[in-house]
Amino acid sequence: MSSASAAPQKYQLFIDGQFVDSESGKTFKTPNPATGDTLAEVAEADKADIDKAVGAARRAFEGKWSKLSARDRGRLLYKLSQLIEQHSADLAALETADNGKPIKESLYVDLPQVVENFEYFAGWATKIEGETIPVPGKMFNYTLREPIGVCGQIIPWNFPLLMAAWKLAPALAAGNTVVLKPAEQTPVGAMELAKLIQEAGFPEGVVNIVPGYGETAGAALASHPGIDKIAFTGSTEVGKLIAKSAADNLTKVSLELGGKAPNIVFADSDIEQAVAGAMMGIFYNQGQVCCAGSRLFVEESVKDEFLGKLSDKAGKIAVGDPMNKSTQMGPQVSEEQLNRIKGYVDIAREEGATVVAGGATPQLEGAFQKGYFFSPTIFAEVKNSMRVAQEEIFGPVVSVISFKDEDDLIKQANDTIYGLSAGIWTKDITRAHRFAKEIKAGVIWINTYNMFNAASPFGGYKQSGYGREMGRHALDLYTQVKSVWVDLSGRPIGWFGK
Ligand code: NAI
Ligand code: MG
């Protein structure tokens, strides 16, 4: 396994169990966002490579993979989880070099969750079962739960390895084969994972990993007539394109898209806990989180106290070299994302919000001056109708909106095209559960935020997508049900028989 600080690494595509160049011979470079230096040069997949990968996945699905027992599939997944665990330190360092997230996060959060997801779904492989249905008459009816087939999976750059795990683990546990396209910003983790998939001994073609750009490789995969299912995590804009192209072949689709989560602080909450939760909600992973608590609703009576504490703490976040274990915030993933955030700061000012913390790039030294850093930023005096409260910024930028009335608050909290998650801070359990019921979102956190477990489902309401990843629900995305009828009477069907 390569080290993050070495000269640029080279990666090829992983197709049919082999590492190969792209058909065009083209490559692209992925920078280290902390310095802008080239981290790796990666083979660039396009339509021809996607065709090859889909072909390999089809052969594997109809061949060796379908002949393997569920137990053997589970054992391969478990072996992979162990290999990932053994290589965690190197993988975490590469993840941080490719994405910019603090090493503390990649090593102690991302990698353990990657391992957990493969481990969890390894256990499911032998537990995917059909049912018997009590139909009337001399008939026996049962169901088979079968894999869907060849799955295209397109993932984003904010949690590169973890998103690969969320997608691969349930698909493979259920007996599907996969063509996975990592994001062009962060292909390294998935290519390192490919090495471990090979080492674990998965039959060739079961997993194919094809880095490339969205408009080329991604679009070719999503519209490919040879895939049976497409799973996507990323922007709502691209999610709509994926759904449209999948419609042509009626490919099954699951989408995990954007968010603009309300994180709601009541005056009766433990304010210290709520401040820490608000920080976790918006500044974790540089704010590049689909379920980020980016609309912070604070009850008017505690607004000044809360905002004072929040700004104070935001100003003390250690921004800098993500390889340093004490760093709490690294760079944004790309210059494009950095510019997008800067654009939203201008929009907020034009709309009449006030910047009470951050709002600019931090002063860093040496090589990090060229990194894509942005300071933790708080907008106050925001109205829910403003663009900064309605559009996903995907950076360390929170919009604070004050409220007085609970009914009005619920209306505002739900007044968004998104519905991925929500947070509530209060000591009143009646109110907490009332909110959990009334907020239209797929995940609710009460007096906590950003909690995840491989066993607990995650996914969106409204334009945050459809389908649930993780937990037993993820198996619904990767299996289909067959109903089998058996005559027990031994007599001809009466209808036309006589
Ligand atoms: P994106 O949605 O364009 O990229 C996500 C993935 O989709 C990447 O692998 C990309 O190559 C692929 N892709 C892009 N265009 C495609 C197409 N036409 N067909 C098939 N695949 C395609 O997201 P992007 O441009 O990197 O970020 C823009 C915004 O999207 C962010 O600012 C954020 O608001 C949102 N986003 C949300 C994420 C989430 O977890 N929900 C993750 C990443 C971005
Ligand atoms: Mg894009």
Coordinates of C-alpha atoms and ligand atoms in Angstrom, one line a residue:
M1 CA 0.0 0.0 0.0
S2 CA 1.3 3.4 -1.0
S3 CA 2.0 6.3 1.4
A4 CA 0.3 9.6 1.1
S5 CA 3.4 11.7 1.1
A6 CA 5.2 9.9 -1.8
A7 CA 5.5 11.1 -5.4
P8 CA 2.2 11.0 -7.4
Q9 CA 0.8 7.5 -7.5
K10 CA -0.6 5.9 -10.6
Y11 CA -3.9 4.0 -10.7
Q12 CA -5.5 2.0 -13.5
L13 CA -9.1 0.9 -13.9
F14 CA -10.2 -2.3 -12.2
I15 CA -12.2 -4.4 -14.7
D16 CA -12.8 -8.1 -14.7
G17 CA -10.4 -8.7 -11.9
Q18 CA -7.5 -6.9 -13.7
F19 CA -5.9 -3.5 -13.4
V20 CA -5.9 -2.0 -16.9
D21 CA -5.4 1.3 -18.7
S22 CA -8.4 3.0 -20.2
E23 CA -9.3 2.2 -23.8
S24 CA -8.4 5.8 -24.8
G25 CA -5.2 5.7 -22.8
K26 CA -6.4 8.9 -21.1
T27 CA -5.6 9.8 -17.5
F28 CA -6.6 12.6 -15.1
K29 CA -4.9 14.1 -12.1
T30 CA -6.4 14.3 -8.6
P31 CA -4.9 17.0 -6.4
N32 CA -4.3 17.0 -2.7
P33 CA -6.8 19.8 -1.7
A34 CA -4.6 20.9 1.2
T35 CA -1.8 22.1 -1.1
G36 CA -3.1 21.8 -4.7
D37 CA -0.2 19.4 -5.5
T38 CA -0.9 16.4 -7.6
L39 CA -1.6 13.3 -5.5
A40 CA -2.2 10.7 -8.1
E41 CA -2.6 10.2 -11.9
V42 CA -5.6 8.0 -12.6
A43 CA -6.8 6.1 -15.7
E44 CA -9.9 7.9 -17.1
A45 CA -12.8 5.7 -17.9
D46 CA -15.2 6.6 -20.7
K47 CA -18.0 4.8 -22.5
A48 CA -15.8 2.0 -24.0
D49 CA -14.5 1.2 -20.5
I50 CA -18.0 1.2 -19.0
D51 CA -19.1 -1.2 -21.8
K52 CA -16.2 -3.5 -20.8
A53 CA -16.9 -3.3 -17.1
V54 CA -20.7 -3.9 -17.6
G55 CA -19.9 -6.9 -19.8
A56 CA -17.5 -8.3 -17.1
A57 CA -20.1 -7.7 -14.4
R58 CA -22.8 -9.5 -16.5
R59 CA -20.5 -12.6 -17.0
A60 CA -19.7 -12.7 -13.3
F61 CA -23.3 -12.4 -12.4
E62 CA -24.4 -15.2 -14.6
G63 CA -21.3 -17.3 -13.9
K64 CA -19.1 -17.8 -10.9
W65 CA -20.9 -15.3 -8.5
S66 CA -24.3 -16.9 -8.8
K67 CA -22.8 -20.4 -8.2
L68 CA -21.2 -19.3 -4.9
S69 CA -23.1 -20.1 -1.8
A70 CA -24.5 -17.3 0.4
R71 CA -22.1 -18.3 3.1
D72 CA -19.1 -18.0 0.7
R73 CA -20.3 -14.5 -0.3
G74 CA -20.5 -13.6 3.3
R75 CA -17.1 -14.9 4.0
L76 CA -15.6 -12.9 1.2
L77 CA -17.2 -9.7 2.5
Y78 CA -16.0 -10.5 6.0
K79 CA -12.5 -11.1 4.7
L80 CA -12.6 -7.8 2.9
S81 CA -13.7 -6.0 6.1
Q82 CA -10.7 -7.6 7.9
L83 CA -8.3 -6.5 5.2
I84 CA -9.6 -3.0 5.3
E85 CA -9.2 -3.0 9.1
Q86 CA -5.6 -4.2 8.8
H87 CA -4.8 -1.4 6.3
S88 CA -6.8 1.3 8.1
A89 CA -3.9 3.6 8.9
D90 CA -2.7 3.7 5.3
L91 CA -6.2 4.0 3.8
A92 CA -7.1 6.8 6.2
A93 CA -3.9 8.7 5.3
L94 CA -4.7 8.4 1.6
E95 CA -8.3 9.4 2.1
T96 CA -7.2 12.5 3.9
A97 CA -4.7 13.3 1.2
D98 CA -7.3 12.9 -1.5
N99 CA -10.3 14.5 0.2
G100 CA -8.8 16.9 2.7
K101 CA -10.7 15.7 5.7
P102 CA -8.8 15.7 9.1
I103 CA -6.9 12.5 9.7
K104 CA -8.7 12.2 13.0
E105 CA -12.0 11.8 11.1
S106 CA -10.7 9.4 8.4
L107 CA -8.9 7.2 10.9
Y108 CA -11.4 7.2 13.8
V109 CA -14.7 7.6 12.0
D110 CA -14.7 6.9 8.3
L111 CA -12.5 3.8 8.3
P112 CA -14.2 2.1 11.3
Q113 CA -17.5 2.7 9.6
V114 CA -16.3 1.3 6.3
V115 CA -15.2 -1.9 8.2
E116 CA -18.5 -2.0 10.1
N117 CA -20.6 -1.8 6.9
F118 CA -18.8 -4.7 5.2
E119 CA -18.9 -6.7 8.5
Y120 CA -22.6 -6.0 9.0
F121 CA -23.6 -7.0 5.4
A122 CA -21.3 -10.0 5.5
G123 CA -23.7 -11.3 8.2
W124 CA -26.8 -10.6 6.0
A125 CA -25.6 -12.8 3.1
T126 CA -26.9 -15.9 4.7
K127 CA -30.1 -14.3 6.1
I128 CA -31.8 -13.1 2.9
E129 CA -34.9 -15.3 2.9
G130 CA -38.3 -15.6 1.1
E131 CA -41.6 -16.2 2.8
T132 CA -44.5 -18.6 2.6
I133 CA -47.9 -17.0 2.0
P134 CA -51.1 -18.5 3.4
V135 CA -53.1 -18.5 0.1
P136 CA -56.5 -20.2 0.1
G137 CA -57.2 -23.6 -1.6
K138 CA -54.9 -26.4 -2.5
M139 CA -52.1 -24.1 -3.4
F140 CA -48.7 -23.5 -2.1
N141 CA -47.2 -20.0 -2.6
Y142 CA -43.8 -18.9 -1.6
T143 CA -41.4 -16.1 -2.5
L144 CA -37.8 -16.0 -3.5
R145 CA -35.7 -13.0 -2.8
E146 CA -33.2 -12.7 -5.6
P147 CA -30.5 -10.3 -6.6
I148 CA -31.3 -7.7 -9.2
G149 CA -28.3 -8.3 -11.4
V150 CA -25.6 -5.8 -12.6
C151 CA -25.6 -2.7 -10.5
G152 CA -24.2 0.7 -11.5
Q153 CA -23.1 2.7 -8.5
I154 CA -22.0 6.3 -8.7
I155 CA -20.6 7.9 -5.6
P156 CA -19.5 11.4 -4.4
W157 CA -16.3 12.8 -2.9
N158 CA -17.3 13.8 0.6
F159 CA -16.9 10.3 2.2
P160 CA -15.2 8.5 -0.7
L161 CA -14.5 5.1 1.0
L162 CA -17.6 5.1 3.2
M163 CA -19.9 5.8 0.2
A164 CA -18.2 2.9 -1.6
A165 CA -18.9 0.7 1.4
W166 CA -22.5 1.8 1.7
K167 CA -23.0 0.9 -2.0
L168 CA -20.9 -2.2 -2.4
A169 CA -21.6 -4.1 0.8
P170 CA -25.4 -4.6 0.5
A171 CA -25.2 -5.1 -3.3
L172 CA -22.6 -7.9 -2.9
A173 CA -24.3 -9.5 0.1
A174 CA -27.5 -9.9 -1.9
G175 CA -25.6 -11.5 -4.8
N176 CA -25.4 -8.7 -7.3
T177 CA -22.3 -7.7 -9.3
V178 CA -21.2 -4.0 -9.5
V179 CA -19.7 -1.4 -11.7
L180 CA -18.7 1.4 -9.3
K181 CA -17.7 4.9 -10.4
P182 CA -16.0 7.0 -7.8
A183 CA -16.0 10.8 -8.0
E184 CA -13.4 12.4 -10.1
Q185 CA -12.2 14.5 -7.2
T186 CA -11.5 11.5 -5.0
P187 CA -10.8 8.2 -6.9
V188 CA -7.8 7.0 -4.7
G189 CA -9.6 5.3 -1.9
A190 CA -11.8 3.2 -4.3
M191 CA -8.7 2.2 -6.3
E192 CA -7.0 1.1 -3.1
L193 CA -10.1 -0.8 -2.1
A194 CA -9.9 -2.6 -5.5
K195 CA -6.6 -4.0 -4.5
L196 CA -8.1 -5.4 -1.3
I197 CA -11.1 -6.8 -3.2
Q198 CA -8.6 -8.6 -5.5
E199 CA -6.6 -9.8 -2.5
A200 CA -9.8 -11.0 -0.7
G201 CA -10.4 -13.4 -3.6
F202 CA -13.7 -12.1 -5.1
P203 CA -14.2 -13.8 -8.5
E204 CA -13.2 -11.6 -11.4
G205 CA -15.9 -9.2 -12.7
V206 CA -17.9 -9.2 -9.4
V207 CA -16.6 -5.7 -8.6
N208 CA -15.4 -3.3 -11.3
I209 CA -14.2 0.2 -10.4
V210 CA -14.0 2.8 -13.1
P211 CA -13.0 6.3 -12.1
G212 CA -13.9 9.0 -14.6
Y213 CA -15.9 12.2 -15.0
G214 CA -19.6 12.4 -14.4
E215 CA -20.7 13.7 -17.8
T216 CA -18.8 10.9 -19.6
A217 CA -18.2 7.8 -17.5
G218 CA -21.1 8.5 -15.1
A219 CA -23.6 9.3 -17.8
A220 CA -22.5 6.2 -19.8
L221 CA -23.0 4.0 -16.8
A222 CA -26.4 5.5 -15.8
S223 CA -27.8 5.1 -19.3
H224 CA -26.3 1.7 -20.0
P225 CA -28.9 -0.8 -21.2
G226 CA -26.8 -3.6 -19.7
I227 CA -27.3 -2.6 -16.0
D228 CA -30.3 -3.6 -14.0
K229 CA -30.0 -1.0 -11.3
I230 CA -28.4 2.3 -10.7
A231 CA -27.6 3.7 -7.3
F232 CA -26.4 7.3 -6.9
T233 CA -25.3 9.6 -4.2
G234 CA -24.7 13.2 -5.0
S235 CA -26.4 16.4 -6.1
T236 CA -30.2 16.6 -6.6
E237 CA -29.5 18.2 -10.0
V238 CA -27.5 15.1 -11.2
G239 CA -30.0 12.8 -9.4
K240 CA -32.7 14.1 -11.6
L241 CA -30.5 13.4 -14.7
I242 CA -29.9 9.9 -13.5
A243 CA -33.6 9.2 -12.9
K244 CA -34.4 10.5 -16.4
S245 CA -31.8 8.4 -18.2
A246 CA -32.8 5.3 -16.1
A247 CA -36.4 5.9 -17.3
D248 CA -35.4 5.0 -20.8
N249 CA -34.5 1.4 -19.9
L250 CA -36.7 1.3 -16.8
T251 CA -33.5 0.6 -14.8
K252 CA -34.3 0.5 -11.1
V253 CA -33.0 3.6 -9.3
S254 CA -32.1 4.6 -5.8
L255 CA -31.0 8.1 -5.0
E256 CA -29.4 9.7 -2.0
L257 CA -29.3 13.5 -2.7
G258 CA -28.9 16.9 -1.2
G259 CA -30.2 18.3 2.1
K260 CA -30.9 21.5 3.9
A261 CA -31.5 20.1 7.3
P262 CA -33.2 22.1 10.1
N263 CA -31.3 21.8 13.4
I264 CA -33.7 23.2 16.0
V265 CA -32.6 24.6 19.4
F266 CA -35.3 25.3 22.0
A267 CA -34.7 27.5 25.0
D268 CA -35.2 24.6 27.3
S269 CA -32.3 22.6 25.9
D270 CA -29.0 22.1 27.5
I271 CA -27.3 25.1 25.7
E272 CA -23.8 23.7 25.9
Q273 CA -24.9 20.4 24.5
A274 CA -26.9 22.2 21.7
V275 CA -23.9 24.4 20.8
A276 CA -21.7 21.4 20.5
G277 CA -24.4 19.7 18.5
A278 CA -24.8 22.6 16.2
M279 CA -21.0 22.6 15.6
M280 CA -21.1 18.9 14.8
G281 CA -24.1 19.5 12.6
I282 CA -22.4 22.0 10.3
F283 CA -18.6 22.0 10.7
Y284 CA -18.0 18.2 10.5
N285 CA -16.2 17.1 7.4
Q286 CA -15.8 20.8 6.4
G287 CA -19.6 21.0 6.1
Q288 CA -19.5 18.7 3.1
V289 CA -22.3 16.5 4.5
C290 CA -25.6 15.9 2.8
C291 CA -27.3 15.8 6.2
A292 CA -25.5 18.9 7.6
G293 CA -27.6 21.0 10.0
S294 CA -27.3 24.0 7.7
R295 CA -30.5 25.8 8.9
L296 CA -30.0 26.4 12.5
F297 CA -33.3 27.5 14.1
V298 CA -32.8 29.0 17.5
E299 CA -35.6 30.1 19.9
E300 CA -35.6 33.9 20.1
S301 CA -35.2 34.1 23.9
V302 CA -31.8 32.3 23.8
K303 CA -30.6 33.5 20.5
D304 CA -28.1 36.0 21.7
E305 CA -26.6 33.7 24.3
F306 CA -26.5 30.8 21.8
L307 CA -25.0 32.8 19.0
G308 CA -22.3 34.3 21.2
K309 CA -21.2 30.8 22.3
L310 CA -21.4 29.4 18.8
S311 CA -19.4 32.2 17.3
D312 CA -16.8 32.0 20.0
K313 CA -16.4 28.2 19.5
A314 CA -16.4 28.4 15.7
G315 CA -13.6 31.0 15.8
K316 CA -11.5 28.5 17.8
I317 CA -11.8 25.5 15.4
A318 CA -8.3 24.4 14.4
V319 CA -8.2 24.8 10.6
G320 CA -5.1 23.6 8.7
D321 CA -3.0 20.7 7.7
P322 CA -5.4 17.8 7.7
M323 CA -2.6 15.3 8.4
N324 CA -2.0 16.9 11.8
K325 CA -3.9 14.9 14.4
S326 CA -5.1 18.1 16.2
T327 CA -6.6 19.6 13.1
Q328 CA -10.4 19.9 13.3
M329 CA -11.1 21.3 9.8
G330 CA -9.2 20.7 6.6
P331 CA -9.6 22.2 3.1
Q332 CA -12.7 21.9 1.0
V333 CA -12.4 19.2 -1.6
S334 CA -11.8 21.4 -4.6
E335 CA -11.3 24.9 -5.9
E336 CA -14.7 24.6 -7.5
Q337 CA -16.4 23.9 -4.2
L338 CA -14.4 26.7 -2.5
N339 CA -15.6 29.2 -5.1
R340 CA -19.1 28.0 -4.7
I341 CA -19.0 28.7 -1.0
K342 CA -17.4 32.1 -1.5
G343 CA -20.3 32.8 -4.0
Y344 CA -22.8 32.0 -1.3
V345 CA -21.1 34.4 1.2
D346 CA -21.7 37.2 -1.3
I347 CA -25.3 36.1 -1.9
A348 CA -25.9 36.1 1.9
R349 CA -24.6 39.6 2.3
E350 CA -26.7 40.8 -0.7
E351 CA -29.8 39.2 0.8
G352 CA -29.2 41.1 4.1
A353 CA -27.8 38.4 6.4
T354 CA -24.9 39.3 8.6
V355 CA -21.7 37.4 8.9
V356 CA -20.9 36.9 12.6
A357 CA -18.0 34.5 12.2
G358 CA -15.7 33.5 9.3
G359 CA -16.8 34.5 5.9
A360 CA -13.3 34.4 4.3
T361 CA -10.3 32.2 3.7
P362 CA -8.1 31.6 6.7
Q363 CA -4.5 32.8 6.8
L364 CA -2.3 29.7 6.6
E365 CA 1.4 29.2 6.2
G366 CA 3.7 27.7 3.5
A367 CA 2.3 25.1 1.2
F368 CA -1.2 25.4 2.7
Q369 CA -1.6 28.8 1.2
K370 CA -2.5 27.1 -2.0
G371 CA -5.0 24.8 -0.3
Y372 CA -8.8 25.2 -0.7
F373 CA -9.5 26.3 2.9
F374 CA -12.5 28.3 4.2
S375 CA -13.2 29.5 7.7
P376 CA -16.1 28.2 9.8
T377 CA -18.8 30.7 8.9
I378 CA -22.0 31.8 10.6
F379 CA -24.8 33.9 9.0
A380 CA -27.2 35.5 11.4
E381 CA -30.5 37.4 10.7
V382 CA -31.3 34.8 8.0
K383 CA -34.9 34.3 6.8
N384 CA -35.9 30.9 5.7
S385 CA -36.9 32.2 2.3
M386 CA -33.4 33.5 1.5
R387 CA -31.3 31.5 -1.0
V388 CA -28.7 30.7 1.7
A389 CA -31.5 29.0 3.7
Q390 CA -32.9 27.2 0.7
E391 CA -29.9 26.0 -1.4
E392 CA -27.4 23.4 -0.4
I393 CA -24.1 25.2 0.1
F394 CA -22.1 22.1 1.1
G395 CA -19.5 23.9 3.1
P396 CA -18.8 25.1 6.7
V397 CA -21.5 27.7 6.5
V398 CA -24.6 27.8 8.7
S399 CA -27.7 30.0 8.5
V400 CA -29.1 31.0 11.8
I401 CA -32.9 31.7 11.9
S402 CA -34.7 32.7 15.1
F403 CA -38.2 31.6 15.9
K404 CA -40.8 32.3 18.6
D405 CA -43.8 30.1 17.7
E406 CA -43.7 26.3 17.5
D407 CA -46.3 25.9 14.7
D408 CA -44.7 28.5 12.6
L409 CA -41.3 26.8 13.2
I410 CA -42.6 23.4 11.9
K411 CA -43.9 25.1 8.8
Q412 CA -40.5 26.8 8.2
A413 CA -38.5 23.7 9.0
N414 CA -40.6 21.8 6.4
D415 CA -40.5 24.6 3.9
T416 CA -37.7 23.2 1.8
I417 CA -37.5 21.0 -1.3
Y418 CA -35.2 18.6 0.8
G419 CA -36.0 16.1 3.5
L420 CA -33.0 14.2 4.5
S421 CA -32.5 14.8 8.2
A422 CA -33.3 17.1 11.1
G423 CA -32.0 17.7 14.6
I424 CA -34.0 18.8 17.7
W425 CA -32.6 20.1 21.0
T426 CA -35.0 20.2 23.9
K427 CA -35.6 18.6 27.3
D428 CA -39.3 18.2 26.7
I429 CA -39.8 14.6 25.4
T430 CA -43.3 15.2 24.3
R431 CA -42.2 18.1 22.0
A432 CA -39.2 16.1 20.8
H433 CA -41.3 13.2 19.6
R434 CA -44.0 15.5 18.2
F435 CA -41.3 17.0 16.1
A436 CA -39.9 13.7 15.1
K437 CA -43.3 12.9 13.7
E438 CA -44.0 16.2 12.1
I439 CA -40.7 16.9 10.3
K440 CA -40.7 15.5 6.8
A441 CA -37.2 13.9 6.8
G442 CA -35.7 10.5 6.6
V443 CA -33.6 10.8 9.8
I444 CA -34.3 12.6 13.0
W445 CA -31.7 13.2 15.7
I446 CA -33.0 14.2 19.2
N447 CA -30.3 15.9 21.4
T448 CA -27.6 14.5 19.1
Y449 CA -26.5 14.9 15.5
N450 CA -24.7 12.9 12.7
M451 CA -25.2 9.5 14.4
F452 CA -24.8 6.6 12.0
N453 CA -24.7 2.8 12.3
A454 CA -24.6 0.2 9.6
A455 CA -27.8 -1.4 11.1
S456 CA -29.8 1.9 10.9
P457 CA -31.4 3.0 7.7
F458 CA -30.5 6.3 6.1
G459 CA -32.2 8.2 3.2
G460 CA -34.4 11.0 2.2
Y461 CA -37.9 12.3 1.9
K462 CA -38.9 14.7 -0.9
Q463 CA -36.1 15.8 -3.3
S464 CA -33.5 14.2 -1.0
G465 CA -34.1 11.0 -2.9
Y466 CA -35.6 7.6 -2.6
G467 CA -34.5 4.3 -1.1
R468 CA -32.8 3.6 2.2
E469 CA -29.2 2.6 2.6
M470 CA -27.8 0.6 5.5
G471 CA -29.8 -1.7 7.7
R472 CA -32.1 -4.4 6.4
H473 CA -33.8 -1.7 4.3
A474 CA -30.7 -1.6 2.0
L475 CA -31.4 -5.2 1.0
D476 CA -34.7 -4.0 -0.5
L477 CA -32.7 -1.9 -3.0
Y478 CA -30.6 -4.8 -4.1
T479 CA -33.1 -7.7 -4.2
Q480 CA -36.3 -8.4 -6.1
V481 CA -39.1 -10.7 -5.0
K482 CA -40.4 -13.6 -7.1
S483 CA -43.7 -15.2 -6.2
V484 CA -43.9 -19.0 -6.9
W485 CA -47.3 -20.8 -7.1
V486 CA -47.5 -24.6 -6.7
D487 CA -50.6 -26.7 -7.3
L488 CA -51.2 -29.2 -4.5
S489 CA -54.4 -30.7 -5.8
G490 CA -53.0 -32.7 -8.7
R491 CA -56.2 -31.9 -10.7
P492 CA -56.7 -29.8 -13.9
I493 CA -57.7 -26.1 -13.3
G494 CA -61.6 -26.2 -13.4
W495 CA -62.1 -23.1 -15.5
F496 CA -61.5 -24.3 -19.0
G497 CA -60.8 -27.9 -18.0
K498 CA -64.3 -29.2 -18.4
Ligands
NAI1 P1 -22.3 15.7 -8.5 O1 -23.7 15.3 -8.2 O2 -22.1 16.3 -9.9 O3 -21.3 14.5 -8.4 C1 -21.5 13.3 -7.7 C2 -21.2 12.1 -8.5 O4 -22.0 12.1 -9.7 C3 -19.7 12.1 -9.0 O5 -19.2 10.7 -9.1 C4 -19.9 12.6 -10.4 O6 -18.8 12.2 -11.3 C5 -21.2 12.0 -10.9 N1 -21.8 12.7 -12.0 C6 -21.8 14.1 -12.2 N2 -22.6 14.3 -13.3 C7 -23.1 13.1 -13.7 C8 -23.9 12.8 -14.8 N3 -24.4 13.7 -15.7 N4 -24.3 11.4 -15.0 C9 -23.8 10.5 -14.1 N5 -23.0 10.8 -13.1 C10 -22.6 12.1 -12.9 O7 -21.8 16.7 -7.4 P2 -20.7 17.8 -7.5 O8 -20.8 18.5 -8.8 O9 -19.4 17.2 -7.2 O10 -21.1 18.8 -6.3 C11 -22.0 19.8 -6.5 C12 -23.0 19.9 -5.3 O11 -23.7 18.6 -5.2 C13 -22.3 20.1 -4.0 O12 -22.0 21.4 -3.7 C14 -23.4 19.5 -3.1 O13 -24.4 20.5 -2.9 C15 -24.0 18.4 -3.8 N6 -23.4 17.1 -3.4 C16 -24.2 16.3 -2.6 C17 -23.7 15.2 -2.1 C18 -24.5 14.3 -1.2 O14 -23.9 13.5 -0.4 N7 -25.8 14.4 -1.2 C19 -22.3 14.7 -2.4 C20 -21.6 15.5 -3.4 C21 -22.2 16.7 -3.8
MG2 MG -21.3 18.1 -10.8

